Tab-separated table of N, CA and C in Angstrom:
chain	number	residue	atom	x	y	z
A	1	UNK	N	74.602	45.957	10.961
A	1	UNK	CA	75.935	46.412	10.585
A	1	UNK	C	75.808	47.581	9.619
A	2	UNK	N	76.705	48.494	9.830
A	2	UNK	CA	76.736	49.797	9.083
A	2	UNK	C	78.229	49.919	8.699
A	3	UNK	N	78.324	50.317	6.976
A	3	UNK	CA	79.486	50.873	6.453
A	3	UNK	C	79.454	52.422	6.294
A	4	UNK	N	80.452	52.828	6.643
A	4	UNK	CA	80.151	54.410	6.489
A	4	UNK	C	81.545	54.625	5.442
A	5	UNK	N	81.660	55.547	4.679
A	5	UNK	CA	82.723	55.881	4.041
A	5	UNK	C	82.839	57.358	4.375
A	6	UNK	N	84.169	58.067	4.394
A	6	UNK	CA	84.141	59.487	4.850
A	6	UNK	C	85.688	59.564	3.932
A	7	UNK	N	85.636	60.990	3.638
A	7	UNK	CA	86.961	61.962	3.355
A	7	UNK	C	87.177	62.282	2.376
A	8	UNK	N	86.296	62.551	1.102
A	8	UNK	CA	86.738	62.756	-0.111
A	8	UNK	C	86.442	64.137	-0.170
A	9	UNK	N	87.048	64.610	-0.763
A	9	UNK	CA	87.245	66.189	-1.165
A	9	UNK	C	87.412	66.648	-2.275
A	10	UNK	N	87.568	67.961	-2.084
A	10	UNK	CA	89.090	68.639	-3.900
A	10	UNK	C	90.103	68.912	-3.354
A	11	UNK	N	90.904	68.681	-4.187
A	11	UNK	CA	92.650	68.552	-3.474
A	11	UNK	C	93.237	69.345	-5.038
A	12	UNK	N	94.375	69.504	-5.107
A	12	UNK	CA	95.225	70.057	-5.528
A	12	UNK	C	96.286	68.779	-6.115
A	13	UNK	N	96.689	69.073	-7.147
A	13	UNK	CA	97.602	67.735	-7.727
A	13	UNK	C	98.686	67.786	-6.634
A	14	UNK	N	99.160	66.511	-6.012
A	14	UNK	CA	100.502	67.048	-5.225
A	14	UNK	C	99.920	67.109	-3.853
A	15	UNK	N	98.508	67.297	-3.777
A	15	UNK	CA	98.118	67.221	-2.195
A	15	UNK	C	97.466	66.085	-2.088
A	16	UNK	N	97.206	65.557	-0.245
A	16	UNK	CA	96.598	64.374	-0.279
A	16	UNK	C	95.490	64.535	0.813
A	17	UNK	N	94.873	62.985	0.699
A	17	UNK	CA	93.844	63.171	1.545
A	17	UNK	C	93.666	61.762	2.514
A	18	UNK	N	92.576	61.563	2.725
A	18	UNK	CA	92.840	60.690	4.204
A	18	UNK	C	91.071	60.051	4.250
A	19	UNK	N	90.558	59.081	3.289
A	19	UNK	CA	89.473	58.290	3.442
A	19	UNK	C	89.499	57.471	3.888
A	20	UNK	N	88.291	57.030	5.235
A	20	UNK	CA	87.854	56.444	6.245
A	20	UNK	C	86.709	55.606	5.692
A	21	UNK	N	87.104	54.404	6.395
A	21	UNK	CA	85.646	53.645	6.177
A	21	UNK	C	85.492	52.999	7.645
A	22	UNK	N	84.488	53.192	7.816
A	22	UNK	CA	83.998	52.719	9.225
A	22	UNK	C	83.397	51.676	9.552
A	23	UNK	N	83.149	50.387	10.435
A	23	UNK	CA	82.115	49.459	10.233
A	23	UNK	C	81.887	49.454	11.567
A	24	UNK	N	80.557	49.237	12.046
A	24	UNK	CA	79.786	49.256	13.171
A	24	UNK	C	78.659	48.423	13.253
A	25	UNK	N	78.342	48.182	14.420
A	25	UNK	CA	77.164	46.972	15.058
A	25	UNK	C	77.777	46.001	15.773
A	26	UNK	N	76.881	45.370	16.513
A	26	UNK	CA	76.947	44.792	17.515
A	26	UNK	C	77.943	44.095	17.119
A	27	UNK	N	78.894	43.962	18.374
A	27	UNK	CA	79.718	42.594	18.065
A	27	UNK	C	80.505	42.705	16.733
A	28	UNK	N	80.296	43.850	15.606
A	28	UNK	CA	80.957	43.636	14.520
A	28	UNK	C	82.584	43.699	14.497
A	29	UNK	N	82.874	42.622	13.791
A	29	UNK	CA	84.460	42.436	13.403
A	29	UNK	C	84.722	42.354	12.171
A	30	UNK	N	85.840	43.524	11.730
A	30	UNK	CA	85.927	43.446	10.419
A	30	UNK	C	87.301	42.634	10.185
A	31	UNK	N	87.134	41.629	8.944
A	31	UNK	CA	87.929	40.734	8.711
A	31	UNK	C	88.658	41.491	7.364
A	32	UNK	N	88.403	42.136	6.429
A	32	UNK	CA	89.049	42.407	5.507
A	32	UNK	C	88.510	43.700	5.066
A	33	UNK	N	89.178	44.870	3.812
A	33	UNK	CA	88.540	46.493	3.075
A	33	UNK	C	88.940	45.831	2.084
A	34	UNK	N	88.486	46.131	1.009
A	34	UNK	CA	88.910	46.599	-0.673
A	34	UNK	C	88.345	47.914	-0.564
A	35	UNK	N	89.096	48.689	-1.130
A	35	UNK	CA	88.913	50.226	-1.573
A	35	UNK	C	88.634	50.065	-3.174
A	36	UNK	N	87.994	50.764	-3.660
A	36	UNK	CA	87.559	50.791	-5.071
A	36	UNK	C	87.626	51.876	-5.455
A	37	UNK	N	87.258	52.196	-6.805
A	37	UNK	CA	87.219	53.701	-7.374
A	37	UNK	C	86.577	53.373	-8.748
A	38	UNK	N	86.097	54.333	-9.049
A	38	UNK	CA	85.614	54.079	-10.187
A	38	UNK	C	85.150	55.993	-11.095
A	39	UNK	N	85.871	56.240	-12.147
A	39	UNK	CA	85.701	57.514	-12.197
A	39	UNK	C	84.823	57.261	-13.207
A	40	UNK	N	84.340	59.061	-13.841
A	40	UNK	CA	83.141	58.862	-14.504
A	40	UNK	C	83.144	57.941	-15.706
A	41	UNK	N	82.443	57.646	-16.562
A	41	UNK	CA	82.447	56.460	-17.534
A	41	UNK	C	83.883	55.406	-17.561
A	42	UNK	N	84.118	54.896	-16.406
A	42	UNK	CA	85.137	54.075	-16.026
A	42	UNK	C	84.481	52.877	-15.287
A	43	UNK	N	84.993	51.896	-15.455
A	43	UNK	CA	84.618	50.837	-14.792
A	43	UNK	C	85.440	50.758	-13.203
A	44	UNK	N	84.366	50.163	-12.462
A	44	UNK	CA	85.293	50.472	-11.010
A	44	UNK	C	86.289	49.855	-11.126
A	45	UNK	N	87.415	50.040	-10.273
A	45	UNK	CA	88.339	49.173	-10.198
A	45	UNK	C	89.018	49.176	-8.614
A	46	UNK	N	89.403	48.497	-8.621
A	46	UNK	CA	90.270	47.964	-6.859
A	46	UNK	C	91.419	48.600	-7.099
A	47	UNK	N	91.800	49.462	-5.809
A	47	UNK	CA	92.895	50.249	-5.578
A	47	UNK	C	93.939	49.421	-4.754
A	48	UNK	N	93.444	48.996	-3.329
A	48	UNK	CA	93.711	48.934	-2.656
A	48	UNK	C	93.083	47.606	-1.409
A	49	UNK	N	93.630	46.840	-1.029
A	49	UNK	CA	93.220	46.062	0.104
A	49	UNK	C	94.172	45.712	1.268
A	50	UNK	N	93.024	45.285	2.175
A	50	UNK	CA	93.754	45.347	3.629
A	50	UNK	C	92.998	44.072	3.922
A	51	UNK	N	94.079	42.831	4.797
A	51	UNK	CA	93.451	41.485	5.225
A	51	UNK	C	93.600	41.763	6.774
A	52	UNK	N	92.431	41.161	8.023
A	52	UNK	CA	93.162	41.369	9.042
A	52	UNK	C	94.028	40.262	9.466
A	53	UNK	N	95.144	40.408	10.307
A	53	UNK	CA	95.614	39.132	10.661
A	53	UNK	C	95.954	39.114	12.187
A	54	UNK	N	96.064	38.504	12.878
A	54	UNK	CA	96.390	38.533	14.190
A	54	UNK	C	97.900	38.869	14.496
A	55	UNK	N	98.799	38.387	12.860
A	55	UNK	CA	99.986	38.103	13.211
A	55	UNK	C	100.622	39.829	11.817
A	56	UNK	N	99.663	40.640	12.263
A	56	UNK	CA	99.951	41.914	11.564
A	56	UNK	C	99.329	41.791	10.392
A	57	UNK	N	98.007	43.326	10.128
A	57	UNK	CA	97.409	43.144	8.629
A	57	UNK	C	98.672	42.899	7.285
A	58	UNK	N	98.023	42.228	6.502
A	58	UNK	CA	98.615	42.052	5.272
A	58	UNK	C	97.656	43.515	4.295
A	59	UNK	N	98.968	43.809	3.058
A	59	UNK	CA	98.293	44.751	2.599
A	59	UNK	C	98.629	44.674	0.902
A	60	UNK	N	97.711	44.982	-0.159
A	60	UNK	CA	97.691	44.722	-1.448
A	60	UNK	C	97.334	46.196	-2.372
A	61	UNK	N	98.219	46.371	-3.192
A	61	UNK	CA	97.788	47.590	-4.092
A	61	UNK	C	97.757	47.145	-5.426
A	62	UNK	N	96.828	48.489	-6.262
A	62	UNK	CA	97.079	48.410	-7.568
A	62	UNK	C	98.270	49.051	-8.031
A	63	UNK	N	98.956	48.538	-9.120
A	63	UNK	CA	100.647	49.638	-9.108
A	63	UNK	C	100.130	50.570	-9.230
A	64	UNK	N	99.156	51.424	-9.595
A	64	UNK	CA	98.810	52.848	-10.609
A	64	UNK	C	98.657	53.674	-9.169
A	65	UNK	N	98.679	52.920	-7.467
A	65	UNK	CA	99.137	53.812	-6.555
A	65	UNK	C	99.825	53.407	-5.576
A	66	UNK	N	100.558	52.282	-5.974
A	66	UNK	CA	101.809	51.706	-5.278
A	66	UNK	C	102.621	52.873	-4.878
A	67	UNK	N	102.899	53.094	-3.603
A	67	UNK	CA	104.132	54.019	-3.271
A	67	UNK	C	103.199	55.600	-2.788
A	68	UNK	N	101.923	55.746	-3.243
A	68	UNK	CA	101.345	57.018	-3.040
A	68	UNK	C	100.088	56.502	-2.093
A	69	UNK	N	99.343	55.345	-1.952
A	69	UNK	CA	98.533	55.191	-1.055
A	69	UNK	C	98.499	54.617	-0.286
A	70	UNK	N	98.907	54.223	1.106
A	70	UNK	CA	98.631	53.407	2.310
A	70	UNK	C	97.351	53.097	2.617
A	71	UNK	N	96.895	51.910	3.020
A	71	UNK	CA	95.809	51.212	3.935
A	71	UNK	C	96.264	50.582	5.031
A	72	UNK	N	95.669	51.026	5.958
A	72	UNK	CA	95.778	50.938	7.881
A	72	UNK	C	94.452	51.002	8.169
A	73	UNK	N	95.054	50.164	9.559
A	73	UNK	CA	93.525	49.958	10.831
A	73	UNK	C	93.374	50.194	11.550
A	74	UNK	N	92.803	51.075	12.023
A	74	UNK	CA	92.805	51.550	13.600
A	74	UNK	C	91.322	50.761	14.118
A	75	UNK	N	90.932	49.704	15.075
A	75	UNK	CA	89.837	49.039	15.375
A	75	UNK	C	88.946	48.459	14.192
A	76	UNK	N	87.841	49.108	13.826
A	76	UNK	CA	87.007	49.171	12.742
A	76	UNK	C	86.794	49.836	11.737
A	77	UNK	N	87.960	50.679	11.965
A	77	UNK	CA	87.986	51.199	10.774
A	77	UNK	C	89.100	51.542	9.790
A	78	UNK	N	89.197	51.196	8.265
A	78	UNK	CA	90.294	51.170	7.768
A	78	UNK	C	90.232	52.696	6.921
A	79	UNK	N	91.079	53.263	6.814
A	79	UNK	CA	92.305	54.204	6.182
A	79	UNK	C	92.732	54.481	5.058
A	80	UNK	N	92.622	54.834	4.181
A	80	UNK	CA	93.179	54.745	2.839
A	80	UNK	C	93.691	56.545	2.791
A	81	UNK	N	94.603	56.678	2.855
A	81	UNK	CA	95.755	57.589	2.880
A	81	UNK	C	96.732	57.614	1.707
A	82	UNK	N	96.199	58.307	0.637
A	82	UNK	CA	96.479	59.432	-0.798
A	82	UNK	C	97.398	60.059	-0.478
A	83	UNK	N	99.024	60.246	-0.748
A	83	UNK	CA	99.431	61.195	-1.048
A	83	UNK	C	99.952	61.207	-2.672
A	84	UNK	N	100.496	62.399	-2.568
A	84	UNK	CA	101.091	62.679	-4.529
A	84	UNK	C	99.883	62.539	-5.225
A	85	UNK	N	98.673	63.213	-5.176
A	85	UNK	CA	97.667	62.965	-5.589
A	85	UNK	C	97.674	63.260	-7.445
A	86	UNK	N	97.039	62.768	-8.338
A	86	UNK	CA	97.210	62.942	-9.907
A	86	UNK	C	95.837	63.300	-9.843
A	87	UNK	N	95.635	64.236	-11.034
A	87	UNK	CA	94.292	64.126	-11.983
A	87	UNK	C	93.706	62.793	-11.897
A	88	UNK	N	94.165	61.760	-12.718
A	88	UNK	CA	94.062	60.578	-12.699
A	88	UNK	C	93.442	59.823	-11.202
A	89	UNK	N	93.451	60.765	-10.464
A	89	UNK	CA	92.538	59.811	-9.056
A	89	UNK	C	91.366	59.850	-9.043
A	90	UNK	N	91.400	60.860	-9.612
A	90	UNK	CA	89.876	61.777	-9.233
A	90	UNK	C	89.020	60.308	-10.022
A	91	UNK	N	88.185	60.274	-8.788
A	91	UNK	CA	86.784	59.558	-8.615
A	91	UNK	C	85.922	58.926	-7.981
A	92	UNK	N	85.160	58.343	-7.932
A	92	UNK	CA	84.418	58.370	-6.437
A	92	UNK	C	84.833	56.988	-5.549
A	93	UNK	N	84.952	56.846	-4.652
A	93	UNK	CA	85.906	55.564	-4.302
A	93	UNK	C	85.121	55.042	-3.255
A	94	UNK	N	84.961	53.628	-3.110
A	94	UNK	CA	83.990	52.926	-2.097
A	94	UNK	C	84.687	51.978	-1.321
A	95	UNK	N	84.179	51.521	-0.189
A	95	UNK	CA	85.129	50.559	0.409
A	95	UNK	C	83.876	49.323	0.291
A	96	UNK	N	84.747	48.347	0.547
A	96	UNK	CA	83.913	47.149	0.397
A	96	UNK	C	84.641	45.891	1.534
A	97	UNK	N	83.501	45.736	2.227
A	97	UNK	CA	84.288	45.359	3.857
A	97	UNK	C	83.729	43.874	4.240
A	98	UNK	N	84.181	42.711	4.709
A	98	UNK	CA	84.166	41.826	4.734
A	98	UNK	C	83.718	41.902	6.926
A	99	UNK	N	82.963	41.740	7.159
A	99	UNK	CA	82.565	42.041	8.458
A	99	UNK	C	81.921	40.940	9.329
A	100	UNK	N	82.042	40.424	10.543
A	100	UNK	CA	81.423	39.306	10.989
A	100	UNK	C	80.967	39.560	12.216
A	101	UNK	N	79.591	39.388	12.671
A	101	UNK	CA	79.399	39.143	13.301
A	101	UNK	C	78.609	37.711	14.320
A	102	UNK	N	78.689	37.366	15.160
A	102	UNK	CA	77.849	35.982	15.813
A	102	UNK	C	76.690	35.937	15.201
A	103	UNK	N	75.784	36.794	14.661
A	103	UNK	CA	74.482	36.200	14.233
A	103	UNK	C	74.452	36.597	12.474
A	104	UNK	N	75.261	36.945	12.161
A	104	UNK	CA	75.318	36.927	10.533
A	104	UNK	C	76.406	36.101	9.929
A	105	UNK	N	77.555	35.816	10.361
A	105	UNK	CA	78.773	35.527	10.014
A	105	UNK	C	79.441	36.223	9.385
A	106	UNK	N	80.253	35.700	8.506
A	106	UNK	CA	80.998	36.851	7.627
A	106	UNK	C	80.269	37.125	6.111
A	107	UNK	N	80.065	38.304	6.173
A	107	UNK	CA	79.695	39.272	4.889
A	107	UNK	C	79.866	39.938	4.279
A	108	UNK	N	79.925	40.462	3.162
A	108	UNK	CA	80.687	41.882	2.935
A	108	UNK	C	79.574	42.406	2.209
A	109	UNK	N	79.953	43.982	3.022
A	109	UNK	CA	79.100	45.267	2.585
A	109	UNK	C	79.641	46.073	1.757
A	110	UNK	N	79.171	46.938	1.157
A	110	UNK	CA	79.433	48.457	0.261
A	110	UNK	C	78.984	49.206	0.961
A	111	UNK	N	80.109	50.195	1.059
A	111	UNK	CA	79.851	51.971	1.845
A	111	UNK	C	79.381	52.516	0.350
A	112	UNK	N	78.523	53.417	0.796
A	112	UNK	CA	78.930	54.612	-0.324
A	112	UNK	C	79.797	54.943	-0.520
A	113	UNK	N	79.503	55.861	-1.695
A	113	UNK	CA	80.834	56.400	-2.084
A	113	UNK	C	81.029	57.651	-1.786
A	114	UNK	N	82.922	57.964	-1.728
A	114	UNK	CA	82.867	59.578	-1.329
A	114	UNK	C	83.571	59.799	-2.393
A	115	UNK	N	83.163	60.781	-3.100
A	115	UNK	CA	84.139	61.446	-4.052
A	115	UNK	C	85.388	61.958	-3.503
A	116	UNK	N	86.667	61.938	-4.712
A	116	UNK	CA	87.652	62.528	-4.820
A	116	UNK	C	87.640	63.139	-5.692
A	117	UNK	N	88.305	64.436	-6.303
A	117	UNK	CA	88.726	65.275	-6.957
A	117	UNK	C	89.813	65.962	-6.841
A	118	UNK	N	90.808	65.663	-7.888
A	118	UNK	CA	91.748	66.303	-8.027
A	118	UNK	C	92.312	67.346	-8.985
A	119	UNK	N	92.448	68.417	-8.944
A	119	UNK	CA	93.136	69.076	-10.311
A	119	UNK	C	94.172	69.398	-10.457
A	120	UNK	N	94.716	70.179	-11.484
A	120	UNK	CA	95.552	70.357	-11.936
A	120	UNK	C	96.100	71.518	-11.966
């Protein structure tokens, strides 16, 4: 099983962006994301999560981007979609993925991280 994280950039306060996390391997099914962040001398912290459900994902934020960040699924891979971007985002953000497959069960991995940057 492989986590990939993708989409961090420099953005502009007010612009947004569009980070991907990917999970792959055989047979892999991803059951749940936490998105994280953690800027420089900051302790990480959880932005964002996504549960899967059969009966429509359930979805969880931190308020500090309630209303500015969405998490969605397209197959295996979840979404985390920034808009109204602040100074205050800027930092490197990881997903952390709960994934199952028949010969491991369920596990959860860490993608790297992709930086964000935002200014002002």
């Amino acid at each position: 099983v492989q986590l990939q994280a993708s989409g961090g950039g420099l953005v502009q306060a007010g612009g947004s962006l569009r980070l991907a996390c990917e999970a792959s391997g055989t047979n892999a099914l991803l059951n749940a994301v936490q998105w994280h962040r953690q800027a420089p001398g900051e302790q990480r912290e959880l932005v964002a999560t996504l549960m899967r459900r059969a009966s429509g994902d359930t979805t969880n934020y931190d308020p500090s981007v309630k209303g500015r960040f969405t998490v969605f699924r397209d197959m295996n891979t979840v979404y985390l979609q920034m808009n109204s971007l602040e100074p205050m985002d800027t930092a490197d953000y990881f997903c952390n993925a709960n994934i199952y497959t028949p010969s491991t069960g369920s596990v959860w991995y860490w993608g790297q991280g992709t930086l964000v940057t935002v200014s002002s």
